[in-house]
Amino acid sequence: MKYLTTVEGQTFEIEVNVEGELVVDGNSVVIDFRPVAGQPVYSLLVNGRSYEAYVNPVDDGLQVMLQGRLYQVTVEDERQKRLRESSAGLPVTKGEIQVNAPMPGLVVATVVEAGQPVEKGEILAILESMKMHNELKAARAGTITRVRVKAGDSVEQNQVLMTLE
């Protein structure tokens, strides 16, 4: 599994394939990372050097204290990245837009039907992928003109699920 980790504005691609080893931006790193019982403190060995890290979850990521410096850290996995990218871009304020599957998965529910008006941010469908439910929301207000999937359908990435006008 790949993760995008941003530390103080700099983003690193981290891949976890084998326990005890990470690949950071293409470079292999031997690592041991263990929590200290009952504490927000972690014992960290990186390429044989020992560190102690204090990790505190906050609303927008993690605060990590390492060697007396406090770092703001965010971690995003591949699924989260695809969801963020699929909902990014310039806003479409008029005309027909298609709601596409941001990833392959199983349609758990379609919450709307053809002819139904929706508001921006309203949930249109729920897609299960990688054992997680993902809510697909309206990019803008409009009317659903066509629903092409139903609960139980398997979909591919970028498959059109419905049309909003």
Short mmCIF file of C-alpha atoms in Angstrom, two decimals:
data_model
loop_
_atom_site.label_atom_id
_atom_site.label_comp_id
_atom_site.label_asym_id
_atom_site.label_seq_id
_atom_site.Cartn_x
_atom_site.Cartn_y
_atom_site.Cartn_z
CA MET A 1 0.00 0.00 0.00
CA LYS A 2 1.26 3.45 -0.91
CA TYR A 3 0.78 6.53 1.22
CA LEU A 4 1.39 10.20 0.53
CA THR A 5 2.76 11.79 3.64
CA THR A 6 3.16 15.55 3.89
CA VAL A 7 5.51 16.97 6.51
CA GLU A 8 5.76 20.74 6.80
CA GLY A 9 4.59 21.18 3.19
CA GLN A 10 6.91 18.57 1.65
CA THR A 11 5.24 15.41 0.32
CA PHE A 12 6.82 11.95 0.39
CA GLU A 13 5.56 8.76 -1.28
CA ILE A 14 5.82 5.93 1.22
CA GLU A 15 5.25 2.32 0.29
CA VAL A 16 4.76 -0.43 2.87
CA ASN A 17 5.39 -3.87 1.39
CA VAL A 18 7.27 -5.81 4.04
CA GLU A 19 7.12 -5.44 7.82
CA GLY A 20 10.22 -3.60 8.99
CA GLU A 21 10.92 -1.93 5.66
CA LEU A 22 9.57 1.18 3.97
CA VAL A 23 10.29 2.61 0.56
CA VAL A 24 10.39 6.42 0.81
CA ASP A 25 10.49 8.17 -2.57
CA GLY A 26 12.12 5.08 -4.08
CA ASN A 27 14.71 4.59 -1.30
CA SER A 28 14.51 1.55 1.00
CA VAL A 29 14.57 2.29 4.74
CA VAL A 30 14.85 -0.34 7.49
CA ILE A 31 12.51 0.70 10.27
CA ASP A 32 11.06 -0.49 13.56
CA PHE A 33 8.20 1.57 14.96
CA ARG A 34 6.56 0.47 18.22
CA PRO A 35 4.22 2.22 20.63
CA VAL A 36 5.27 2.55 24.25
CA ALA A 37 2.48 1.01 26.33
CA GLY A 38 -0.37 3.38 27.13
CA GLN A 39 1.48 6.49 25.90
CA PRO A 40 1.35 8.60 22.72
CA VAL A 41 5.07 7.83 22.50
CA TYR A 42 6.67 5.60 19.89
CA SER A 43 10.08 3.97 19.84
CA LEU A 44 11.53 4.42 16.37
CA LEU A 45 14.58 2.74 14.82
CA VAL A 46 15.54 4.06 11.37
CA ASN A 47 18.49 2.37 9.67
CA GLY A 48 19.87 1.45 13.12
CA ARG A 49 19.47 4.92 14.72
CA SER A 50 17.12 5.22 17.70
CA TYR A 51 14.52 7.98 18.11
CA GLU A 52 11.57 8.69 20.33
CA ALA A 53 8.50 10.26 18.73
CA TYR A 54 5.45 11.77 20.40
CA VAL A 55 2.42 11.42 18.11
CA ASN A 56 -0.78 13.35 18.75
CA PRO A 57 -3.79 13.00 16.40
CA VAL A 58 -5.44 16.34 15.55
CA ASP A 59 -8.36 17.27 13.29
CA ASP A 60 -6.26 17.76 10.17
CA GLY A 61 -3.65 15.04 10.65
CA LEU A 62 -0.98 14.38 13.21
CA GLN A 63 1.36 16.44 15.32
CA VAL A 64 4.69 14.67 15.70
CA MET A 65 7.36 15.77 18.17
CA LEU A 66 10.76 14.40 17.12
CA GLN A 67 14.13 15.52 18.49
CA GLY A 68 12.57 18.59 20.08
CA ARG A 69 10.82 19.77 16.89
CA LEU A 70 7.07 19.71 16.33
CA TYR A 71 5.94 18.67 12.84
CA GLN A 72 2.47 18.90 11.27
CA VAL A 73 1.93 15.66 9.32
CA THR A 74 -0.86 14.47 7.05
CA VAL A 75 -1.12 10.94 5.66
CA GLU A 76 -3.28 10.02 2.70
CA ASP A 77 -3.59 6.55 1.18
CA GLU A 78 -4.17 5.82 -2.51
CA ARG A 79 -7.96 5.58 -2.07
CA GLN A 80 -8.19 8.93 -0.30
CA LYS A 81 -6.01 10.53 -2.98
CA ARG A 82 -8.27 9.27 -5.79
CA LEU A 83 -11.38 10.51 -3.97
CA ARG A 84 -9.81 13.94 -3.42
CA GLU A 85 -8.68 14.17 -7.05
CA SER A 86 -12.05 13.08 -8.42
CA SER A 87 -13.81 15.82 -6.47
CA ALA A 88 -11.23 18.50 -7.34
CA GLY A 89 -11.14 20.72 -10.38
CA LEU A 90 -13.04 23.70 -11.59
CA PRO A 91 -16.63 23.92 -10.48
CA VAL A 92 -19.21 23.23 -13.15
CA THR A 93 -22.12 25.60 -12.66
CA LYS A 94 -24.36 24.66 -15.57
CA GLY A 95 -24.84 22.00 -18.22
CA GLU A 96 -24.78 18.25 -17.89
CA ILE A 97 -22.13 16.57 -15.74
CA GLN A 98 -21.47 12.90 -15.22
CA VAL A 99 -20.90 11.35 -11.83
CA ASN A 100 -18.15 8.77 -12.30
CA ALA A 101 -16.86 6.04 -10.01
CA PRO A 102 -13.56 7.30 -8.55
CA MET A 103 -12.39 3.69 -8.14
CA PRO A 104 -13.58 0.17 -8.91
CA GLY A 105 -16.07 -1.16 -6.39
CA LEU A 106 -19.57 -2.30 -5.54
CA VAL A 107 -22.56 0.05 -5.51
CA VAL A 108 -24.06 -0.27 -2.04
CA ALA A 109 -26.90 2.17 -2.66
CA THR A 110 -28.12 4.83 -5.03
CA VAL A 111 -29.75 7.46 -2.87
CA VAL A 112 -31.37 9.42 -5.71
CA GLU A 113 -33.52 8.63 -8.74
CA ALA A 114 -34.00 10.19 -12.17
CA GLY A 115 -35.90 13.47 -12.04
CA GLN A 116 -34.95 14.19 -8.45
CA PRO A 117 -33.52 17.65 -7.65
CA VAL A 118 -30.37 17.63 -5.48
CA GLU A 119 -28.32 20.22 -3.64
CA LYS A 120 -24.56 20.62 -3.79
CA GLY A 121 -22.92 18.14 -1.41
CA GLU A 122 -25.98 15.89 -1.21
CA ILE A 123 -25.16 12.16 -1.17
CA LEU A 124 -25.96 10.54 -4.53
CA ALA A 125 -24.64 7.02 -4.06
CA ILE A 126 -22.55 4.88 -1.75
CA LEU A 127 -19.72 2.86 -3.26
CA GLU A 128 -17.85 0.13 -1.41
CA SER A 129 -14.19 -0.23 -2.29
CA MET A 130 -11.35 -1.79 -0.32
CA LYS A 131 -13.91 -2.74 2.39
CA MET A 132 -14.82 0.92 2.97
CA HIS A 133 -18.02 2.80 2.16
CA ASN A 134 -17.49 5.99 0.15
CA GLU A 135 -20.20 8.61 -0.22
CA LEU A 136 -20.36 10.15 -3.69
CA LYS A 137 -21.79 13.66 -3.44
CA ALA A 138 -23.26 16.16 -5.89
CA ALA A 139 -20.65 18.62 -7.19
CA ARG A 140 -23.39 21.24 -7.55
CA ALA A 141 -27.15 21.66 -7.29
CA GLY A 142 -29.25 20.34 -10.18
CA THR A 143 -31.54 17.53 -11.25
CA ILE A 144 -30.55 13.89 -11.69
CA THR A 145 -31.43 13.08 -15.30
CA ARG A 146 -30.29 9.48 -15.45
CA VAL A 147 -29.15 6.79 -13.00
CA ARG A 148 -27.14 4.06 -14.73
CA VAL A 149 -26.42 1.76 -11.77
CA LYS A 150 -28.27 0.11 -8.92
CA ALA A 151 -27.34 -1.42 -5.57
CA GLY A 152 -25.30 -4.56 -6.07
CA ASP A 153 -23.72 -3.51 -9.38
CA SER A 154 -19.95 -3.82 -9.73
CA VAL A 155 -18.39 -0.77 -11.34
CA GLU A 156 -15.02 0.08 -12.84
CA GLN A 157 -13.01 3.22 -12.19
CA ASN A 158 -14.40 6.20 -14.16
CA GLN A 159 -17.61 4.33 -15.08
CA VAL A 160 -20.52 6.75 -15.38
CA LEU A 161 -22.92 6.17 -12.49
CA MET A 162 -25.43 8.94 -13.11
CA THR A 163 -25.94 12.23 -14.88
CA LEU A 164 -26.69 15.57 -13.24
CA GLU A 165 -28.05 18.55 -15.15
#
